[in-house]
Structure formats: structure tokens, C-alpha cells
Amino acid sequence: MVRTPLTPEERERGERLGSLLREARGDRSMAEIAAAAGLSAETLRKIETGRAPTPAFFTVAALVAVLGLSMDELVTRCALVPAAVPSEAA
């Protein structure tokens, strides 16, 4: 199966997700949060650094629960921002 390349907007959304998760993790170790969410520390590292910009829903849900975030906050802060469309001259 060939994966469709991510758009710049999707990559940016992944970076925002990673930043939000790092911020919410605070001083807690990556290994501690990953274990509590049922993930490997490497998976969490990839998500936090944006190398895995489109993690599975249940992966994100597990992290959100462990970190005490709400899905609403996550969606608000990480929503896809569409690229600006050039306006046509009239």
C-alpha cells in the first residue's frame, strides 16, 4: 500500500499536536506517559517531534486521557488550517 504524501498543513498540524503533548507532559518522563497510555516511548517520541504527524485516533485518545487533556482542546489547538487560497482579480 502506497501512502499519500502529507500536505504542508497536515505536517503543521502534526507539529502542533506534538507541541501540545510535550507541553502537557511537563516534567513527567516520556517513558512514564507512554507506559500509562500503552505505547512505546519511541512512538510518543515520534509523535512529539512530528515524525508521526498522523497518529491513530486511539493512540491520541489514550495520550489525551493520561495527560488530562480534553479532546475539545486538542481539536481546537490542532485543527487543520487550510492553506490560503489566492483571490481572483475581478
C-alpha positions as a Markdown table, in Angstrom:
| # | Residue | x | y | z |
|---|---|---|---|---|
| 1 | Met | 0.0 | 0.0 | 0.0 |
| 2 | Val | 1.4 | 3.4 | -1.0 |
| 3 | Arg | 0.7 | 6.2 | 1.4 |
| 4 | Thr | -0.3 | 9.6 | 0.0 |
| 5 | Pro | 2.2 | 12.3 | 0.9 |
| 6 | Leu | 1.1 | 14.6 | 3.6 |
| 7 | Thr | 0.3 | 18.2 | 2.8 |
| 8 | Pro | 2.3 | 21.0 | 4.5 |
| 9 | Glu | -0.9 | 21.7 | 6.5 |
| 10 | Glu | -1.1 | 18.1 | 7.8 |
| 11 | Arg | 2.6 | 18.3 | 8.7 |
| 12 | Glu | 2.0 | 21.6 | 10.6 |
| 13 | Arg | -1.0 | 20.0 | 12.4 |
| 14 | Gly | 1.3 | 17.1 | 13.5 |
| 15 | Glu | 3.8 | 19.6 | 14.8 |
| 16 | Arg | 1.1 | 21.4 | 16.8 |
| 17 | Leu | -0.1 | 18.1 | 18.2 |
| 18 | Gly | 3.5 | 17.2 | 19.3 |
| 19 | Ser | 4.0 | 20.6 | 20.9 |
| 20 | Leu | 0.7 | 20.3 | 22.8 |
| 21 | Leu | 1.6 | 16.9 | 24.1 |
| 22 | Arg | 5.1 | 17.9 | 25.2 |
| 23 | Glu | 3.6 | 20.9 | 27.0 |
| 24 | Ala | 1.0 | 18.8 | 28.7 |
| 25 | Arg | 3.6 | 16.2 | 29.7 |
| 26 | Gly | 5.6 | 18.8 | 31.6 |
| 27 | Asp | 8.3 | 17.3 | 33.8 |
| 28 | Arg | 6.9 | 13.8 | 33.6 |
| 29 | Ser | 9.1 | 11.4 | 31.6 |
| 30 | Met | 8.3 | 10.3 | 28.2 |
| 31 | Ala | 8.6 | 6.6 | 29.3 |
| 32 | Glu | 6.1 | 7.2 | 32.2 |
| 33 | Ile | 3.5 | 8.8 | 29.9 |
| 34 | Ala | 4.0 | 6.3 | 27.1 |
| 35 | Ala | 3.6 | 3.3 | 29.5 |
| 36 | Ala | 0.5 | 4.8 | 31.1 |
| 37 | Ala | -1.0 | 5.2 | 27.6 |
| 38 | Gly | 0.0 | 1.7 | 26.5 |
| 39 | Leu | 2.5 | 3.0 | 23.9 |
| 40 | Ser | 6.3 | 2.7 | 23.5 |
| 41 | Ala | 8.4 | 5.6 | 24.4 |
| 42 | Glu | 9.6 | 5.7 | 20.8 |
| 43 | Thr | 6.1 | 6.1 | 19.5 |
| 44 | Leu | 5.5 | 9.0 | 21.8 |
| 45 | Arg | 8.8 | 10.5 | 20.8 |
| 46 | Lys | 7.8 | 10.3 | 17.1 |
| 47 | Ile | 4.5 | 12.0 | 17.8 |
| 48 | Glu | 6.0 | 14.7 | 19.9 |
| 49 | Thr | 8.7 | 15.5 | 17.3 |
| 50 | Gly | 6.3 | 15.5 | 14.4 |
| 51 | Arg | 7.9 | 12.5 | 12.8 |
| 52 | Ala | 4.5 | 10.7 | 13.2 |
| 53 | Pro | 2.2 | 13.6 | 12.3 |
| 54 | Thr | -1.0 | 11.5 | 11.8 |
| 55 | Pro | -1.1 | 9.0 | 14.8 |
| 56 | Ala | -4.1 | 6.7 | 15.1 |
| 57 | Phe | -7.2 | 8.1 | 16.9 |
| 58 | Phe | -7.0 | 5.6 | 19.7 |
| 59 | Thr | -3.3 | 6.5 | 20.3 |
| 60 | Val | -4.2 | 10.1 | 20.6 |
| 61 | Ala | -7.2 | 9.3 | 22.8 |
| 62 | Ala | -5.0 | 7.3 | 25.2 |
| 63 | Leu | -2.4 | 10.1 | 25.4 |
| 64 | Val | -5.1 | 12.7 | 26.0 |
| 65 | Ala | -6.6 | 10.7 | 28.8 |
| 66 | Val | -3.2 | 10.2 | 30.5 |
| 67 | Leu | -2.2 | 13.8 | 30.1 |
| 68 | Gly | -5.6 | 15.2 | 31.4 |
| 69 | Leu | -6.4 | 17.0 | 28.2 |
| 70 | Ser | -9.8 | 17.2 | 26.6 |
| 71 | Met | -10.4 | 16.1 | 23.0 |
| 72 | Asp | -12.1 | 19.5 | 22.5 |
| 73 | Glu | -9.0 | 21.3 | 23.5 |
| 74 | Leu | -6.9 | 19.1 | 21.3 |
| 75 | Val | -9.2 | 19.7 | 18.3 |
| 76 | Thr | -9.2 | 23.5 | 18.9 |
| 77 | Arg | -5.4 | 23.7 | 19.1 |
| 78 | Cys | -4.5 | 21.2 | 16.4 |
| 79 | Ala | -7.2 | 21.6 | 13.8 |
| 80 | Leu | -6.1 | 21.6 | 10.2 |
| 81 | Val | -5.6 | 25.2 | 9.0 |
| 82 | Pro | -6.4 | 25.3 | 5.3 |
| 83 | Ala | -3.8 | 27.0 | 3.0 |
| 84 | Ala | -4.7 | 30.5 | 1.9 |
| 85 | Val | -6.4 | 30.5 | -1.5 |
| 86 | Pro | -5.3 | 33.4 | -3.7 |
| 87 | Ser | -8.2 | 35.6 | -4.5 |
| 88 | Glu | -9.1 | 36.1 | -8.1 |
| 89 | Ala | -8.9 | 39.6 | -9.6 |
| 90 | Ala | -12.4 | 40.9 | -10.5 |
